[in-house]
Short mmCIF file of C-alpha atoms (C1' of nucleotides) in Angstrom, two decimals:
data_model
loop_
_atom_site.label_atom_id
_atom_site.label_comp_id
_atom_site.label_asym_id
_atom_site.label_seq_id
_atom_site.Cartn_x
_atom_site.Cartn_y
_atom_site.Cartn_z
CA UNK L 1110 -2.94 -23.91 -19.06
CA UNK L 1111 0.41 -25.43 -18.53
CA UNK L 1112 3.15 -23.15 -17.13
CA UNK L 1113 6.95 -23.97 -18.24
CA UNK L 1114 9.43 -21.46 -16.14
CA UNK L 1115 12.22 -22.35 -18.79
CA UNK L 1116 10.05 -21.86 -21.55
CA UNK L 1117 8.45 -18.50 -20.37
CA UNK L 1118 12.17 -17.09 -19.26
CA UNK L 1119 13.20 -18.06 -22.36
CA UNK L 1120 10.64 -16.19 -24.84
CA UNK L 1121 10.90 -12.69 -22.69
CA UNK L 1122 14.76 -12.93 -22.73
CA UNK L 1123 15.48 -13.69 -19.36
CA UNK L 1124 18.34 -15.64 -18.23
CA UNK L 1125 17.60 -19.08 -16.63
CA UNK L 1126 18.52 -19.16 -12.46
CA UNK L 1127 16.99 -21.19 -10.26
CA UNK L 1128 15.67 -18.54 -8.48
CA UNK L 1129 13.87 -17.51 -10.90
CA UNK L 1130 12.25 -20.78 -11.83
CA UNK L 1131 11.48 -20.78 -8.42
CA UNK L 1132 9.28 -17.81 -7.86
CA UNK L 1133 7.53 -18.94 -11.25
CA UNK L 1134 6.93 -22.63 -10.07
CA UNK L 1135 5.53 -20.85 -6.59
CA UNK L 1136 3.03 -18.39 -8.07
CA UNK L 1137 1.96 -21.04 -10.93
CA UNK L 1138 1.12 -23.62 -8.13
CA UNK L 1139 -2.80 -22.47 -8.17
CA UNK L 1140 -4.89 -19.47 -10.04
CA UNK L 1141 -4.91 -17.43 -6.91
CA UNK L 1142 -2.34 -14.02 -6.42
CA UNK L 1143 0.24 -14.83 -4.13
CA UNK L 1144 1.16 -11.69 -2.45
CA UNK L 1145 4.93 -10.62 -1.68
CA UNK L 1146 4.96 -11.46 2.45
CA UNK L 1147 4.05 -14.76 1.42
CA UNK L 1148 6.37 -15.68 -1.33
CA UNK L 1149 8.97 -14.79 1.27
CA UNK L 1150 7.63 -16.76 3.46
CA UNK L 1151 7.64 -19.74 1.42
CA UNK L 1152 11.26 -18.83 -0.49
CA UNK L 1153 13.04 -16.87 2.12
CA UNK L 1154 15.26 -19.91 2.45
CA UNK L 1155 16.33 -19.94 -0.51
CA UNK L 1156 15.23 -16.83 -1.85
CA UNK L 1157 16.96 -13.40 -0.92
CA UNK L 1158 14.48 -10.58 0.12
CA UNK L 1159 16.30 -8.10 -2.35
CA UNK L 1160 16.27 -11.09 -5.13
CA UNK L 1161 12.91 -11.46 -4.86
CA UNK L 1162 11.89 -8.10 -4.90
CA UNK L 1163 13.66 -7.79 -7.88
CA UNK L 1164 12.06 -10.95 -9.41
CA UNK L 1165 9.20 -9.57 -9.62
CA UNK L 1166 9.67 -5.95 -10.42
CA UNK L 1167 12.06 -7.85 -13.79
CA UNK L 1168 8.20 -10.41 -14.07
CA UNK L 1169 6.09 -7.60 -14.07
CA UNK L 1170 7.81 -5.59 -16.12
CA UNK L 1171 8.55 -7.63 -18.94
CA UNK L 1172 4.22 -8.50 -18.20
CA UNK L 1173 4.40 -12.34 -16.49
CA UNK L 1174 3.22 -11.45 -13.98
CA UNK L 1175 0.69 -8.93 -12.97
CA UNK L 1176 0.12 -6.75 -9.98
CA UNK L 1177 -2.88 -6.69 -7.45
CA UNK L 1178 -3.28 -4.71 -4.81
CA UNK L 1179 -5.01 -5.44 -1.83
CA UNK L 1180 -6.66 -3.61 0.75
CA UNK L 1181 -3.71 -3.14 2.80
CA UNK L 1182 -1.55 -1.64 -0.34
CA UNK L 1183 -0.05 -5.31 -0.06
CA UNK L 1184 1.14 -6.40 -3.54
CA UNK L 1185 0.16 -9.59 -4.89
CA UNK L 1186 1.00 -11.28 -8.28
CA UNK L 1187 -0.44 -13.85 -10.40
CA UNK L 1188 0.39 -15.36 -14.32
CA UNK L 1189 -0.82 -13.22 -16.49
CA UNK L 1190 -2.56 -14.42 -19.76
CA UNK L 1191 -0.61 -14.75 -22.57
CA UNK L 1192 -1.54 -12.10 -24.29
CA UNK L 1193 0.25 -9.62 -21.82
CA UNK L 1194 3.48 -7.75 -22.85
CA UNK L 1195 5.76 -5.38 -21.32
CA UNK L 1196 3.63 -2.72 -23.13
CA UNK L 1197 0.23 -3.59 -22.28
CA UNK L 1198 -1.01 -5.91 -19.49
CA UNK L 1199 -4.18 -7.09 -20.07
CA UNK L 1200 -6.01 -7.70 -16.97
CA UNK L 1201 -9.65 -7.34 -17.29
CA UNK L 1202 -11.40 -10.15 -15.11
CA UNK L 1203 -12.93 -9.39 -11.34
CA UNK L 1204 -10.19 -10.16 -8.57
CA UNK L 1205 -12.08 -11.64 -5.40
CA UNK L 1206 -10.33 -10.74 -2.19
CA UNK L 1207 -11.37 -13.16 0.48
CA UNK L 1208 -11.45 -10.96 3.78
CA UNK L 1209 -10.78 -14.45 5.99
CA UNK L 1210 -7.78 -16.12 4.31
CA UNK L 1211 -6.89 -12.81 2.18
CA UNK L 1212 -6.00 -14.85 -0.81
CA UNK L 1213 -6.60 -12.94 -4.43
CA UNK L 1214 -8.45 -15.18 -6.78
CA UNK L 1215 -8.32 -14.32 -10.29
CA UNK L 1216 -11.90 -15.41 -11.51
CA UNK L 1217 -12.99 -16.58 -14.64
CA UNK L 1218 -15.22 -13.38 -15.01
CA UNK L 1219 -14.88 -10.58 -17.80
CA UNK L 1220 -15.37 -6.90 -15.97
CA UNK L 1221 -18.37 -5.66 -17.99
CA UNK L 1222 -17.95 -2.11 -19.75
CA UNK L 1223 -18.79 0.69 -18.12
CA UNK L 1224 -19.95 4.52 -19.85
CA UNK L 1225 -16.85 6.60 -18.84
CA UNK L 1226 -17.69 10.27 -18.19
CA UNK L 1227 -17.03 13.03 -20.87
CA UNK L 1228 -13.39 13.45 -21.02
CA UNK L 1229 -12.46 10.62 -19.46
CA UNK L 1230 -9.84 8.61 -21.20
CA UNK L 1231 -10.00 4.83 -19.71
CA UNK L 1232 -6.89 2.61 -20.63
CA UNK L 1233 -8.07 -0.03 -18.28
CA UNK L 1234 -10.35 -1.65 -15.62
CA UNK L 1235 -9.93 -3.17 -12.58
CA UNK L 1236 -12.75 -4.76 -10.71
CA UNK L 1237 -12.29 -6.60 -7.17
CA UNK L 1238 -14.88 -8.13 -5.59
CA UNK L 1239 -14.38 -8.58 -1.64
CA UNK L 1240 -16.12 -11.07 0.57
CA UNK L 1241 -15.65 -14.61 1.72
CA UNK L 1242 -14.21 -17.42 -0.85
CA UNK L 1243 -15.08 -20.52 -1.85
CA UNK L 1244 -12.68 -22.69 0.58
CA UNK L 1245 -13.33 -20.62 3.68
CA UNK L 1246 -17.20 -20.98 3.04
CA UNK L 1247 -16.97 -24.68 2.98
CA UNK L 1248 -14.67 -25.02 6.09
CA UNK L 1249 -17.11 -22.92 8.21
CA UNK L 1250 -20.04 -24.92 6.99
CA UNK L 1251 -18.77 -28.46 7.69
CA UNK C 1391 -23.27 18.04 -1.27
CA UNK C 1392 -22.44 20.69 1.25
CA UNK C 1393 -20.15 19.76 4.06
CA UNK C 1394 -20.17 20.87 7.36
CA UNK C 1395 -17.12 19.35 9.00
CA UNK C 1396 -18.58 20.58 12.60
CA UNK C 1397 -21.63 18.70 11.92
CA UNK C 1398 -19.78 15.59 10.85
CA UNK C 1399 -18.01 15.16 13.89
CA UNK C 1400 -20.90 16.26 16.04
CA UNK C 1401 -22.93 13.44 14.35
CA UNK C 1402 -19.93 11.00 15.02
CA UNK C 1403 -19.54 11.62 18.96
CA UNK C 1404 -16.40 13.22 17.63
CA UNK C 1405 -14.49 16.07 19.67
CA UNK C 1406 -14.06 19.14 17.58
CA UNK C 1407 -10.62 20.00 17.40
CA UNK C 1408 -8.96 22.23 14.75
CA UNK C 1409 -6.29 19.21 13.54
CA UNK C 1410 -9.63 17.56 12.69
CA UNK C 1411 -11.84 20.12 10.79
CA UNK C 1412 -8.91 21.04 8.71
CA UNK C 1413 -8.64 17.64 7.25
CA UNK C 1414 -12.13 17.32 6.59
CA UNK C 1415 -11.94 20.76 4.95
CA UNK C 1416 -9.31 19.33 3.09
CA UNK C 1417 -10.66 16.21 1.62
CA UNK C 1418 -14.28 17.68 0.80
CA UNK C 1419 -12.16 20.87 -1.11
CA UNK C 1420 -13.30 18.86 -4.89
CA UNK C 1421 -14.37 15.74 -5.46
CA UNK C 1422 -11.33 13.71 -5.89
CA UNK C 1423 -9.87 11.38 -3.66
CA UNK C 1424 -7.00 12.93 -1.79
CA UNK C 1425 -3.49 10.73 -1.08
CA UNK C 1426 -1.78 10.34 2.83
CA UNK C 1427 1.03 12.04 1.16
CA UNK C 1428 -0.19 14.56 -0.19
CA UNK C 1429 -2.13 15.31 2.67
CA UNK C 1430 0.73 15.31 4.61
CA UNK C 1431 2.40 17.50 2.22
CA UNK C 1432 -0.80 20.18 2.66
CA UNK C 1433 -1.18 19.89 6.76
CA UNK C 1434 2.45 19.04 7.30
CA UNK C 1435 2.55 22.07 9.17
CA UNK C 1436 -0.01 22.26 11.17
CA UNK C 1437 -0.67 18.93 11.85
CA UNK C 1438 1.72 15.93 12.93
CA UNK C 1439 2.22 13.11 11.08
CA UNK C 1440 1.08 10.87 13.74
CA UNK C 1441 -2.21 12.55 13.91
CA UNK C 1442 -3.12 12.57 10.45
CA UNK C 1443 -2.69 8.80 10.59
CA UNK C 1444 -4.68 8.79 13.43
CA UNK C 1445 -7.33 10.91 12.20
CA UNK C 1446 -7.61 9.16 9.33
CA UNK C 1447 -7.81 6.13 10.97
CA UNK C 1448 -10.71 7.41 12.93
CA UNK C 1449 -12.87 8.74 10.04
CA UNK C 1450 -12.58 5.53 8.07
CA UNK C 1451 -13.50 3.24 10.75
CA UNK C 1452 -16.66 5.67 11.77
CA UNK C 1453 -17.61 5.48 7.96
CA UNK C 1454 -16.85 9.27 7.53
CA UNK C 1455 -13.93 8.23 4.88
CA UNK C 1456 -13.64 5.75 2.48
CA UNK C 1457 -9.95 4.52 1.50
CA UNK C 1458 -9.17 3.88 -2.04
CA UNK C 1459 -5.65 2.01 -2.90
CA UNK C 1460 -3.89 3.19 -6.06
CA UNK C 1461 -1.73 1.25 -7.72
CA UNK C 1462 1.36 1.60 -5.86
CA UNK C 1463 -0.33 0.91 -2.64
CA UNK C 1464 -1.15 4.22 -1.71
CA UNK C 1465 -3.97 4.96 0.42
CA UNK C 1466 -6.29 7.84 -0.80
CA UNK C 1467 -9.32 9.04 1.13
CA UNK C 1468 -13.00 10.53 -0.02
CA UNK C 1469 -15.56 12.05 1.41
CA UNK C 1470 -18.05 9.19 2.08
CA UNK C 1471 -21.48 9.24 0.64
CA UNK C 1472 -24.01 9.39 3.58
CA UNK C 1473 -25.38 6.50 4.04
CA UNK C 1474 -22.11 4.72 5.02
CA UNK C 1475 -21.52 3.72 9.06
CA UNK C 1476 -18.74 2.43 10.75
CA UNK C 1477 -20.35 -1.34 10.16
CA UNK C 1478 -20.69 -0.97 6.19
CA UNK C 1479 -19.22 1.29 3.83
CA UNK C 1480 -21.11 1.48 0.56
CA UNK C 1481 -18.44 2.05 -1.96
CA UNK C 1482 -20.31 1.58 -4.81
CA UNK C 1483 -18.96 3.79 -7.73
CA UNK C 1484 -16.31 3.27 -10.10
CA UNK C 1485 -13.31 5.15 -9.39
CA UNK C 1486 -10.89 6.83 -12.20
CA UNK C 1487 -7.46 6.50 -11.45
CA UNK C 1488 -5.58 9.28 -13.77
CA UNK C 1489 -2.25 7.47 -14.84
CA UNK C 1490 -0.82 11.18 -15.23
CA UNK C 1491 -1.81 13.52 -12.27
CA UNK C 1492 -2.39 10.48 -10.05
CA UNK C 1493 -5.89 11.93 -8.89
CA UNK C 1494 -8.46 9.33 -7.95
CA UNK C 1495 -12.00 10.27 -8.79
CA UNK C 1496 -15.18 9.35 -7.97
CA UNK C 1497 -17.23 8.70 -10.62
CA UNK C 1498 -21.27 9.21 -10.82
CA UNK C 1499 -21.47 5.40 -12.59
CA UNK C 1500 -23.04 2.67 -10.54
CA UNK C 1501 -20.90 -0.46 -10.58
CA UNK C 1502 -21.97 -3.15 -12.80
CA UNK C 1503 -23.17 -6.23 -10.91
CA UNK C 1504 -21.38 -9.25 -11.84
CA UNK C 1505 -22.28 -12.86 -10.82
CA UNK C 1506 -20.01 -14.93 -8.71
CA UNK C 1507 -18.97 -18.21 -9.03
CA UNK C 1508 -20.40 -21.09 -7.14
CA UNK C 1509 -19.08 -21.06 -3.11
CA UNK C 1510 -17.98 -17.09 -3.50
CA UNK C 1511 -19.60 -15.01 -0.89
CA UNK C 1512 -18.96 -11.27 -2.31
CA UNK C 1513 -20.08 -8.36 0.15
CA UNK C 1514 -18.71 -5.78 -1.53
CA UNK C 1515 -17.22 -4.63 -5.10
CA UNK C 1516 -15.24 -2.08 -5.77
CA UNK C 1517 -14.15 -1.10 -9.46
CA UNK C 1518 -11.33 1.38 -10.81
CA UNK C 1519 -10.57 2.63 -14.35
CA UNK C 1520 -7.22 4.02 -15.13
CA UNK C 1521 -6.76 6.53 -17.56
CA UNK C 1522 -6.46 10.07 -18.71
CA UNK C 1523 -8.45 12.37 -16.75
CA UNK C 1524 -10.42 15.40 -18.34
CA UNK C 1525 -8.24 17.86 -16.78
CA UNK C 1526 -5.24 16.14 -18.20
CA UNK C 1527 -7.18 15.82 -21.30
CA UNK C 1528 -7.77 19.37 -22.03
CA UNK C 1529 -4.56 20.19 -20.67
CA UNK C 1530 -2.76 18.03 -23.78
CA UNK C 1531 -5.31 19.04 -26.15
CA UNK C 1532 -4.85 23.30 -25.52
"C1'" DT S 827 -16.02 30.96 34.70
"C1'" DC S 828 -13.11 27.74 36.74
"C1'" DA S 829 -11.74 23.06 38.04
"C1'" DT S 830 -11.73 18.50 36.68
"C1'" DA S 831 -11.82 14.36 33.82
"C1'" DA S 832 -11.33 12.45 29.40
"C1'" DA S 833 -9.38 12.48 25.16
"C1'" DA S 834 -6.37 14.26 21.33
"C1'" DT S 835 -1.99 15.90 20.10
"C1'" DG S 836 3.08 16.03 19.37
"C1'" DC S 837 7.44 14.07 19.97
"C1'" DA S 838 10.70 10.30 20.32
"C1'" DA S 839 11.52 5.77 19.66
"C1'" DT S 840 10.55 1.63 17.44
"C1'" DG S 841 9.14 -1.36 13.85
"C1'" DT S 842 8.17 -2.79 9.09
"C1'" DC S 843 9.01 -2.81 4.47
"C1'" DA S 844 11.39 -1.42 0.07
"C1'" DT S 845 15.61 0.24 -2.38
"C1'" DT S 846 20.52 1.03 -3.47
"C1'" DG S 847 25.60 -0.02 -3.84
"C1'" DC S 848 28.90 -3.16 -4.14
"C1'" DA S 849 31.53 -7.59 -3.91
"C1'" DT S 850 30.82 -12.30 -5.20
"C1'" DA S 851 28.83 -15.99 -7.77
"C1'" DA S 852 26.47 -17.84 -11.54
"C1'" DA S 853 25.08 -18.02 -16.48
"C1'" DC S 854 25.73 -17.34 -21.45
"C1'" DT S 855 29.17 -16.74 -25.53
"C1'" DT S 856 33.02 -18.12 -28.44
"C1'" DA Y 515 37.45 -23.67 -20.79
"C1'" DA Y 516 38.09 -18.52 -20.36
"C1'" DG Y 517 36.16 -14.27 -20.32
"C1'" DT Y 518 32.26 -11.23 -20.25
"C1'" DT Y 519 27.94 -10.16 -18.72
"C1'" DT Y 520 24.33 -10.47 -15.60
"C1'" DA Y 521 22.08 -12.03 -11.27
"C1'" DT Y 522 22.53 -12.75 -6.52
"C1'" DG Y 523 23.30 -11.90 -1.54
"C1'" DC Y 524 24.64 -8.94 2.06
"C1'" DA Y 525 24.96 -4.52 4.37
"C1'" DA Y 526 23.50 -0.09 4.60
"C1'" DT Y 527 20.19 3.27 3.71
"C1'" DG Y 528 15.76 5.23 2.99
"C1'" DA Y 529 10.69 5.69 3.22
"C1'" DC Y 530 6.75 4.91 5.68
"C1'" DA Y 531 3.72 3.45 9.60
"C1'" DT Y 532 2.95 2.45 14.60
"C1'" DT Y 533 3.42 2.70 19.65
"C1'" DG Y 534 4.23 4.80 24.33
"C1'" DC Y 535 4.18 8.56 26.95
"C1'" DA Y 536 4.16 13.43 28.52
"C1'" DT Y 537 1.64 17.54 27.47
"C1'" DT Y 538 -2.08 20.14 25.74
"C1'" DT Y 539 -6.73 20.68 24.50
"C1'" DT Y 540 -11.63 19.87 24.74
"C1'" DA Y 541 -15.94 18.91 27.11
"C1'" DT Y 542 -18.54 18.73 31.57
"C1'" DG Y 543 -20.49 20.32 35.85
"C1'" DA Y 544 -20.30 22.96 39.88
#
DNA sequence: TCATAAAATGCAATGTCATTGCATAAACTT
DNA sequence: AAGTTTATGCAATGACATTGCATTTTATGA
């Protein structure tokens, strides 16, 4: 999937700043969740804290970008599919949490259905699977 | 499951102190997972902020408590089934996050196992819904 | 039961992180 | 290009968590 900032800011009525196509550029670079400390990290140059925050409250609300928590309460975002809007963020593949390099990895896996209790009313389902990923695996092997 | 909170800390090498029974007393009241804050707002007076962090601290890393994030990052704590330790928490129910009372439940339903990609270690899976809960339910409905 | 040692508690201070208000700067419109 | 609207950056504030230390409480053994 090819990511154009312009294009994207453009369809969700979003005025073009370089900021902006920044923090999209960032988070597009792979298919893992970047999480807030280290966008900052990587942006705080040119970045302000406050702008960013606000970045990505403006990207998740208008459904860009979604929201993963980790097991700190740390919040980490990712590209959501195109199908998301600001009404209804669809979000239903297994998040892997690597518990070495703590990156979020949105895999390529469908949560399967579960029965929900009598009364019960389930909207959505999130499904994180926590363990060791792919990279840190290999680095510890070789 | 009947909870004895003196038991629980007996079997942990725990000292009994009343700051500690009264949040176990607490969290086993129902079966929902219980927030800090609202904990705090429950204990606030008879128990220091400090402590409840600390006590909370304690019972998670002895296995007594398991921590559930909701989606704002908030931790919330349940009453552990029994056969987690301080070296593995089995966590293996889906949890109902109500998007209207905030409660977190934990549901009776197994997680599903899913199968992870190539180089992806996974140790442990956790899965949330978020909905309407049947108390909210009814409550709408009457 | 009392004295002692070990540990938990409460308070104050510190640290981290997120939010708000406002002046300035940048982007869209005509 | 000028004016209006919106985003940005900075400072201040607010919410939340953590640490150090003095005091209190619990467990132990005479």
């Amino acid at each position: 999937m090819k990511i154009d900032p312009i294009d994207i800011l453009k369809q969700n009525d979003l005025k073009h700043t370089k900021q902006r196509v920044r923090v999209l550029e960032e988070i597009a670079m792979d298919n893992v969740a970047i999480s807030q400390p280290e966008l900052e990290k990587k942006l705080g140059k040119e970045i302000d804290r406050v702008t960013l925050y606000r970045i990505l409250n403006v990207y998740e609300d208008k459904g860009i970008l979604h929201r993963v928590m980790d097991l700190n309460g740390t919040a980490n975002y990712a590209i959501c599919s195109s199908s998301c809007t600001s009404e209804h963020h669809h979000d239903e593949h297994v998040h892997f949490n690597c518990t070495n390099c703590h990156k979020i990895y949105c895999l390529d896996v469908t949560i399967p259905q579960v029965k929900m209790p009598a009364g019960f009313s389930a909207v959505a389902l999130n499904s994180t699977a926590y363990g060791v990923c792919e990279k840190c695996n290999a680095r510890v092997k070789n």
